[in-house]
Amino acid sequence: MGVHLTPTELAREVGLGRRDVILKCMELGVPIFQGRIDKTLFLRALEGGSSEESITAEADHFTLLDADGHLIDSFKDSAAALDMLQRILGSEPEAEGRVALIAYDASGHPLGTLKAPGPAARV
Amino acid sequence: MAIEFERPPSLEVYEVPAESEIELYRIVRSSDKESSALFESFISNFASGKPPRRIEARSACVHMGLSMYERPSQAEQTARLFPVIGGCVARLRLQPGNGFNLARTGQTGHWTVWGRPDQLVAAVADIYSW
């Protein structure tokens, strides 16, 4: 069973400040869902040091998914994928948090999420 | 006059071969096989009346299908990155004779699957939470 902690709880476990945990989540694309963070995902991201840049460099495919897990579109080019994400969020602001752009490697393993350029995500 | 296409098909749709079984994994919202939340996890955007976007707009077929993965780790890691999709992964055993169809779409290991929701629920062998 996954372990999901609040930023405060996770900060205590990993020896970071609460604000640093939140900033790391934003930087590394680790989601904060209903105020909690998947500890395994956070630690894995921290170890791997995966920034959006490194994720993009390693990725083979970029897939847009909706909140029901349905495929919106799939791209080989990160710029086209980010552009489409931004267009969707621009025309449907309510889709914020309900559409995700996920990068996958050549074997189909998810590497991380990419955020549309714009205001920083609120947590 | 016969209809001819210059380009190869954009989607190759398969049936489950006779005397075989295909195992795929879907991110779902409940581990209770009797729950409405699980049943709803097997309803396509088309069936639930949601308007198509992008690939769904280009392809009514994809709009009518469901995303599934070849490996449980693909489904689980996708759900970890985008937890609003669901907190459980269902393993499906798709057997022939149930009207299931599938096509490779998107990244390696991702499939779009078509089937009647009640038969897809019946094909669920087990569900785990992560």
XYZ file of C-alpha atoms in Angstrom:
253
model
C 0.000 0.000 0.000
C 1.378 3.442 -0.899
C 2.395 5.829 1.859
C 0.923 9.306 1.434
C 2.139 12.029 3.776
C 1.425 15.688 4.257
C 4.253 18.060 3.327
C 4.927 18.561 7.050
C 5.130 14.819 7.744
C 7.329 14.214 4.731
C 9.583 17.117 5.646
C 10.168 15.513 9.055
C 10.968 12.144 7.473
C 13.425 13.385 4.878
C 15.003 16.170 6.901
C 13.883 19.055 4.711
C 11.790 22.080 5.517
C 8.115 21.968 4.631
C 8.523 24.720 2.048
C 11.484 22.887 0.514
C 9.389 19.727 0.181
C 6.702 21.660 -1.688
C 9.264 23.377 -3.914
C 10.908 20.034 -4.674
C 7.529 18.573 -5.601
C 6.958 21.409 -8.052
C 10.476 21.168 -9.449
C 10.475 17.376 -9.819
C 6.866 17.018 -10.949
C 5.748 15.044 -7.895
C 2.002 15.587 -7.457
C 0.447 16.814 -4.226
C -2.999 15.258 -4.238
C -5.589 16.151 -1.627
C -2.805 17.692 0.438
C -0.689 14.518 0.485
C 2.451 13.342 -1.267
C 3.360 9.816 -2.334
C 6.506 9.198 -0.248
C 7.894 6.537 -2.615
C 7.476 8.781 -5.621
C 9.053 11.723 -3.806
C 12.095 9.744 -2.657
C 12.549 8.206 -6.089
C 12.362 11.625 -7.739
C 14.785 13.051 -5.187
C 17.291 10.268 -5.829
C 16.987 10.525 -9.563
C 17.148 14.332 -9.448
C 14.759 14.410 -12.386
C 14.123 17.935 -13.497
C 11.763 18.655 -16.369
C 14.835 19.156 -18.544
C 16.260 15.718 -17.837
C 12.842 14.110 -18.191
C 12.367 15.734 -21.594
C 15.844 14.665 -22.727
C 15.219 11.040 -21.785
C 11.615 10.810 -22.988
C 10.498 9.053 -26.151
C 6.818 9.974 -25.959
C 4.701 12.688 -24.370
C 1.108 11.788 -23.575
C -1.782 13.981 -22.491
C -4.263 12.207 -20.223
C -7.540 13.385 -18.725
C -8.670 12.836 -15.148
C -10.397 9.574 -16.108
C -7.167 8.231 -17.530
C -8.290 8.594 -21.140
C -5.804 9.450 -23.886
C -6.204 13.023 -25.135
C -3.219 12.941 -27.481
C 0.282 11.627 -27.827
C 3.403 13.344 -29.194
C 6.999 12.552 -30.010
C 7.946 16.222 -29.610
C 7.879 17.882 -26.164
C 7.371 21.386 -27.557
C 4.253 20.322 -29.465
C 2.971 18.491 -26.399
C 3.519 21.484 -24.104
C 1.926 23.767 -26.653
C -1.157 21.559 -26.756
C -1.321 21.419 -22.947
C -1.168 25.192 -22.791
C -3.898 25.503 -25.448
C -6.171 23.155 -23.520
C -5.631 25.010 -20.238
C -6.023 28.336 -22.015
C -9.402 27.404 -23.493
C -10.558 25.331 -20.494
C -9.197 26.863 -17.274
C -11.340 24.391 -15.331
C -9.164 21.617 -16.777
C -6.277 22.680 -14.487
C -5.475 19.635 -12.388
C -7.671 17.461 -14.598
C -5.309 17.138 -17.546
C -1.716 15.934 -17.250
C 1.218 15.722 -19.636
C 3.300 12.669 -18.836
C 6.655 11.811 -20.399
C 7.414 8.154 -21.153
C 10.688 6.491 -22.075
C 11.141 4.191 -25.062
C 9.930 1.164 -23.099
C 6.742 2.980 -22.056
C 7.871 3.649 -18.487
C 6.604 6.979 -17.098
C 9.404 9.431 -16.299
C 7.499 12.380 -14.890
C 5.010 15.106 -15.618
C 5.630 18.325 -17.505
C 3.924 21.569 -16.618
C 2.726 24.161 -19.102
C 4.811 27.357 -18.954
C 2.946 29.916 -16.915
C 2.129 30.758 -13.297
C 3.586 28.303 -10.772
C 1.180 25.598 -9.650
C -0.598 26.361 -6.428
C -0.376 23.743 -3.712
C -16.112 2.793 -57.372
C -13.731 1.141 -54.888
C -12.480 3.382 -52.072
C -8.701 3.671 -52.008
C -6.479 5.235 -49.349
C -3.032 6.607 -50.019
C -1.818 6.272 -46.438
C -1.653 3.141 -44.292
C -4.280 2.759 -41.571
C -3.821 5.010 -38.540
C -5.234 2.385 -36.232
C -4.810 -1.389 -36.383
C -7.612 -3.000 -34.426
C -7.260 -6.544 -33.162
C -9.602 -9.111 -31.692
C -8.450 -11.408 -28.911
C -7.269 -14.477 -30.835
C -9.180 -17.700 -30.377
C -7.917 -19.977 -27.602
C -5.781 -17.229 -26.099
C -5.998 -14.562 -23.423
C -4.609 -11.053 -23.252
C -3.683 -9.505 -19.934
C -3.835 -5.731 -19.584
C -3.936 -3.268 -16.701
C -6.265 -0.309 -16.161
C -6.130 2.439 -13.533
C -9.450 2.390 -11.667
C -11.067 4.196 -8.760
C -12.206 1.310 -6.611
C -10.997 -2.101 -5.516
C -14.593 -3.236 -4.929
C -15.733 -5.245 -7.936
C -19.395 -4.572 -7.089
C -19.040 -0.803 -6.795
C -20.411 1.747 -9.228
C -17.037 3.535 -9.071
C -15.369 0.483 -10.606
C -18.057 0.146 -13.280
C -17.641 3.814 -14.169
C -13.918 3.218 -14.643
C -14.879 1.134 -17.676
C -17.070 3.703 -19.378
C -15.478 5.598 -22.260
C -15.648 9.364 -22.682
C -17.991 8.769 -25.619
C -20.369 6.609 -23.562
C -20.403 9.126 -20.725
C -21.246 11.964 -23.114
C -18.013 13.898 -22.679
C -17.062 15.976 -25.704
C -14.025 14.740 -27.654
C -10.658 16.453 -27.461
C -7.708 16.172 -29.864
C -7.151 12.494 -30.730
C -10.700 11.711 -29.683
C -11.963 14.397 -32.052
C -9.857 12.980 -34.907
C -10.913 9.439 -34.100
C -14.372 8.518 -32.895
C -12.904 5.055 -32.267
C -10.437 6.346 -29.689
C -13.203 8.440 -28.106
C -15.110 5.199 -27.597
C -12.158 3.286 -26.108
C -10.362 2.939 -22.781
C -6.662 3.317 -21.969
C -4.917 0.209 -20.689
C -1.299 -0.829 -20.167
C 0.710 -3.963 -20.862
C 2.609 -3.827 -17.553
C 1.226 -3.081 -14.084
C 4.191 -0.801 -13.384
C 3.168 1.433 -16.296
C -0.337 1.820 -14.896
C 0.841 2.279 -11.322
C 3.540 4.814 -12.114
C 1.149 6.770 -14.345
C -1.377 6.858 -11.504
C 1.326 7.925 -9.022
C 2.171 10.867 -11.260
C -1.489 11.798 -11.839
C -3.329 10.440 -8.798
C -6.712 11.958 -9.680
C -7.102 9.117 -12.259
C -7.450 6.543 -9.511
C -5.699 4.804 -6.656
C -6.052 1.225 -7.837
C -4.840 -0.926 -10.718
C -7.096 -3.628 -12.144
C -5.663 -6.651 -13.951
C -7.913 -7.737 -16.779
C -7.884 -11.090 -18.539
C -9.428 -10.491 -21.942
C -10.724 -13.690 -23.448
C -12.040 -14.270 -26.971
C -15.742 -14.343 -27.755
C -16.604 -11.300 -25.616
C -16.396 -8.656 -28.326
C -13.187 -7.092 -27.028
C -11.095 -5.140 -29.486
C -7.760 -3.429 -28.961
C -5.266 -1.214 -30.745
C -1.821 0.154 -29.955
C -2.050 3.906 -29.346
C 0.358 6.406 -27.803
C 3.545 5.244 -26.104
C 4.970 1.717 -25.973
C 2.785 -0.588 -23.942
C -0.328 1.587 -24.149
C -3.465 0.149 -25.709
C -6.922 1.496 -26.452
C -9.465 -1.196 -25.647
C -13.112 -1.496 -26.641
C -15.651 -3.579 -24.800
C -18.977 -3.491 -23.045
C -18.481 -2.192 -19.464
C -20.160 -5.138 -17.756
C -17.982 -7.591 -19.692
C -14.844 -5.589 -18.916
C -15.705 -5.641 -15.207
C -16.266 -9.385 -15.478
C -12.792 -9.672 -17.034
C -11.170 -8.115 -13.948
C -9.085 -10.826 -12.296
C -7.850 -8.760 -9.392
C -7.373 -5.179 -8.224
C -4.685 -3.709 -5.996
C -4.247 -0.337 -4.357
C -0.924 1.445 -4.304
